[in-house]
């Protein structure tokens, strides 16, 4: 499956191949949801080898980072507070470039900011997209830093490598643009430090906009989809936030079940590499 044309027959064959492969991996769980597997495969551009590597990471990283990828209850106080600490709101519609915009806005109250909970909720949002069978969708991130300060950065620094590791070795999404707006004078230092943890190709997709007009001119940003609170013509941030939260709550049962659907490293074949070696260092990954 070298080309990326997702015909029904190619998807069916690819999903069957992945199901058979999973069944032969003693340390990995079986996946019966063929639509979920088809979505995962589509997000890997129909590359079976990439999908296998990502699936191994997807299930093994729940054990590697349980504080970020387990105990994911959208109704829990932890996740509710994470929503209050940092608004992460996905757009309902796609941009003209077939991307979904993720709006980020910290509340400014660092006393309620728990970086683990915020990262956990962020990956829950990505998982919800899998469950809605979104295929071939890129992400455009717009991060409003008007309330940012060093406390956020200090609380987050130790988790940035882990977040990047998970994103590139266990999830399939492509970030085509990471836009920063309303940054205070120290934002350049913060962004430059953050970029050190990113693969070079992704770091090139980080844009710091001094003016909203610059953001609107970015080829990846669709003004009709961008929230009006971020300078666009789209729905309010509150509407997008409610839409995003409802998508998590809709799948609460699925999230509860996933704590028990992960790899059993004791059963991993001795000749297999460990997950990190299997998928490579995130610093060396080729970014789509």
CSV table of C-alpha atoms in Angstrom, one decimal, residues 67-239:
chain,number,residue,atom,x,y,z
A,67,UNK,CA,-0.2,9.7,34.2
A,68,UNK,CA,-0.9,11.1,30.7
A,69,UNK,CA,-2.8,8.3,28.9
A,70,UNK,CA,-4.8,6.5,31.6
A,71,UNK,CA,-7.6,7.3,34.1
A,72,UNK,CA,-9.2,9.5,31.4
A,73,UNK,CA,-12.7,10.4,32.7
A,74,UNK,CA,-14.1,13.5,31.0
A,75,UNK,CA,-16.3,14.1,34.0
A,76,UNK,CA,-13.5,13.8,36.6
A,77,UNK,CA,-12.5,16.9,38.7
A,78,UNK,CA,-9.0,16.6,37.1
A,79,UNK,CA,-10.2,16.9,33.5
A,80,UNK,CA,-12.9,19.5,34.4
A,81,UNK,CA,-10.2,21.7,36.0
A,82,UNK,CA,-7.9,21.1,33.0
A,83,UNK,CA,-10.6,22.6,30.8
A,84,UNK,CA,-10.8,25.6,33.1
A,85,UNK,CA,-7.0,26.0,33.2
A,86,UNK,CA,-6.5,25.9,29.4
A,87,UNK,CA,-9.2,26.1,26.8
A,88,UNK,CA,-8.5,23.6,24.0
A,89,UNK,CA,-11.2,23.9,21.5
A,90,UNK,CA,-11.5,22.1,18.1
A,91,UNK,CA,-13.3,23.7,15.2
A,92,UNK,CA,-16.4,22.0,14.1
A,93,UNK,CA,-15.6,22.5,10.4
A,94,UNK,CA,-12.5,21.9,8.4
A,95,UNK,CA,-10.5,24.7,6.7
A,96,UNK,CA,-10.2,24.9,2.9
A,97,UNK,CA,-6.9,22.9,3.3
A,98,UNK,CA,-8.8,20.1,5.0
A,99,UNK,CA,-7.4,21.0,8.4
A,100,UNK,CA,-9.1,21.2,11.8
A,101,UNK,CA,-8.1,24.2,14.0
A,102,UNK,CA,-7.2,23.6,17.6
A,103,UNK,CA,-7.6,26.8,19.6
A,104,UNK,CA,-5.5,27.0,22.8
A,105,UNK,CA,-6.0,29.7,25.5
A,106,UNK,CA,-4.6,29.5,29.0
A,107,UNK,CA,-6.9,31.1,31.7
A,108,UNK,CA,-4.1,33.0,33.3
A,109,UNK,CA,-4.6,31.3,36.7
A,110,UNK,CA,-1.5,29.2,37.2
A,111,UNK,CA,-2.8,27.9,40.5
A,112,UNK,CA,-5.2,25.5,38.7
A,113,UNK,CA,-2.7,24.6,35.9
A,114,UNK,CA,-1.8,21.0,36.1
A,115,UNK,CA,0.3,20.2,33.0
A,116,UNK,CA,-0.4,16.4,33.2
A,117,UNK,CA,-4.1,17.0,33.2
A,118,UNK,CA,-4.0,19.4,30.3
A,119,UNK,CA,-1.9,17.1,28.2
A,120,UNK,CA,-4.1,14.2,29.1
A,121,UNK,CA,-7.2,16.2,27.9
A,122,UNK,CA,-5.4,17.2,24.7
A,123,UNK,CA,-4.8,13.6,23.7
A,124,UNK,CA,-8.4,12.7,24.7
A,125,UNK,CA,-9.5,15.3,22.1
A,126,UNK,CA,-7.3,13.6,19.5
A,127,UNK,CA,-8.7,10.2,20.4
A,128,UNK,CA,-12.3,11.5,20.1
A,129,UNK,CA,-11.5,12.4,16.5
A,130,UNK,CA,-10.4,8.8,15.8
A,131,UNK,CA,-13.7,7.7,17.3
A,132,UNK,CA,-15.6,10.0,15.0
A,133,UNK,CA,-13.7,8.4,12.1
A,134,UNK,CA,-12.1,11.5,10.9
A,135,UNK,CA,-9.7,10.7,8.1
A,136,UNK,CA,-6.9,12.6,6.3
A,137,UNK,CA,-7.3,15.6,8.6
A,138,UNK,CA,-4.4,17.8,9.5
A,139,UNK,CA,-4.3,20.1,12.6
A,140,UNK,CA,-3.6,23.8,12.6
A,141,UNK,CA,-2.8,25.0,16.1
A,142,UNK,CA,-3.4,28.6,17.2
A,143,UNK,CA,-2.1,29.4,20.7
A,144,UNK,CA,-3.1,32.6,22.3
A,145,UNK,CA,-0.4,33.6,24.8
A,146,UNK,CA,-1.8,36.8,26.1
A,147,UNK,CA,-1.9,35.4,29.7
A,148,UNK,CA,1.2,33.3,29.5
A,149,UNK,CA,4.0,33.8,32.0
A,150,UNK,CA,7.1,31.9,33.3
A,151,UNK,CA,5.1,29.9,35.7
A,152,UNK,CA,3.4,28.1,32.9
A,153,UNK,CA,6.7,27.4,31.3
A,154,UNK,CA,8.4,26.2,34.4
A,155,UNK,CA,5.5,23.8,35.2
A,156,UNK,CA,5.5,22.5,31.6
A,157,UNK,CA,9.2,22.1,30.8
A,158,UNK,CA,9.7,18.6,32.2
A,159,UNK,CA,6.7,17.3,30.2
A,160,UNK,CA,7.4,18.8,26.8
A,161,UNK,CA,9.7,15.9,25.7
A,162,UNK,CA,7.1,13.4,26.9
A,163,UNK,CA,4.3,15.1,25.0
A,164,UNK,CA,6.3,15.3,21.8
A,165,UNK,CA,7.4,11.6,22.3
A,166,UNK,CA,3.7,10.5,22.5
A,167,UNK,CA,2.6,12.7,19.7
A,168,UNK,CA,5.1,11.4,17.2
A,169,UNK,CA,5.4,7.8,18.3
A,170,UNK,CA,1.9,6.9,19.3
A,171,UNK,CA,-0.5,9.2,17.4
A,172,UNK,CA,-0.9,9.8,13.7
A,173,UNK,CA,-1.9,13.4,13.3
A,174,UNK,CA,0.0,16.0,11.3
A,175,UNK,CA,0.4,19.5,12.6
A,176,UNK,CA,0.8,21.7,9.5
A,177,UNK,CA,1.1,25.0,11.3
A,178,UNK,CA,1.7,26.0,15.0
A,179,UNK,CA,0.7,29.7,15.3
A,180,UNK,CA,1.4,31.8,18.3
A,181,UNK,CA,-0.5,35.1,18.8
A,182,UNK,CA,-0.6,37.8,21.5
A,183,UNK,CA,2.7,36.8,22.9
A,184,UNK,CA,4.4,39.0,25.6
A,185,UNK,CA,8.0,40.2,25.2
A,186,UNK,CA,9.4,36.9,26.6
A,187,UNK,CA,7.5,34.8,24.1
A,188,UNK,CA,10.4,34.5,21.7
A,189,UNK,CA,12.6,33.0,24.4
A,190,UNK,CA,9.8,30.6,25.4
A,191,UNK,CA,9.1,29.5,21.8
A,192,UNK,CA,12.8,29.1,20.9
A,193,UNK,CA,13.3,26.9,24.0
A,194,UNK,CA,10.2,24.8,23.1
A,195,UNK,CA,11.3,24.5,19.5
A,196,UNK,CA,14.5,22.7,20.6
A,197,UNK,CA,12.4,19.7,21.5
A,198,UNK,CA,10.8,19.5,18.1
A,199,UNK,CA,12.0,17.8,14.9
A,200,UNK,CA,13.5,20.4,12.5
A,201,UNK,CA,10.7,20.1,10.0
A,202,UNK,CA,8.0,20.7,12.6
A,203,UNK,CA,10.0,23.6,14.1
A,204,UNK,CA,9.9,25.2,10.7
A,205,UNK,CA,6.1,25.2,11.0
A,206,UNK,CA,6.0,27.4,14.2
A,207,UNK,CA,4.9,30.9,13.4
A,208,UNK,CA,5.0,33.8,15.9
A,209,UNK,CA,2.5,36.5,14.7
A,210,UNK,CA,2.9,40.0,16.0
A,211,UNK,CA,-0.5,41.0,14.6
A,212,UNK,CA,-3.8,39.1,14.0
A,213,UNK,CA,-3.7,40.3,10.4
A,214,UNK,CA,-0.5,38.2,10.0
A,215,UNK,CA,-2.3,35.1,11.3
A,216,UNK,CA,-5.2,35.6,8.9
A,217,UNK,CA,-2.8,35.7,6.0
A,218,UNK,CA,-1.3,32.3,7.0
A,219,UNK,CA,-2.2,29.9,4.2
A,220,UNK,CA,-3.3,27.2,6.7
A,221,UNK,CA,-5.7,29.5,8.6
A,222,UNK,CA,-9.2,29.8,7.2
A,223,UNK,CA,-10.8,33.0,8.6
A,224,UNK,CA,-14.3,31.5,8.3
A,225,UNK,CA,-13.3,28.6,10.6
A,226,UNK,CA,-11.0,30.4,13.0
A,227,UNK,CA,-12.9,31.5,16.1
A,228,UNK,CA,-14.1,35.1,16.3
A,229,UNK,CA,-12.3,35.3,19.7
A,230,UNK,CA,-9.0,34.7,17.7
A,231,UNK,CA,-9.8,37.3,15.0
A,232,UNK,CA,-11.7,35.0,12.6
A,233,UNK,CA,-15.3,34.8,11.4
A,234,UNK,CA,-16.0,31.5,12.9
A,235,UNK,CA,-18.1,30.6,16.1
A,236,UNK,CA,-17.1,31.9,19.5
A,237,UNK,CA,-14.4,30.1,21.5
A,238,UNK,CA,-17.1,29.2,24.0
A,239,UNK,CA,-19.1,27.4,21.3
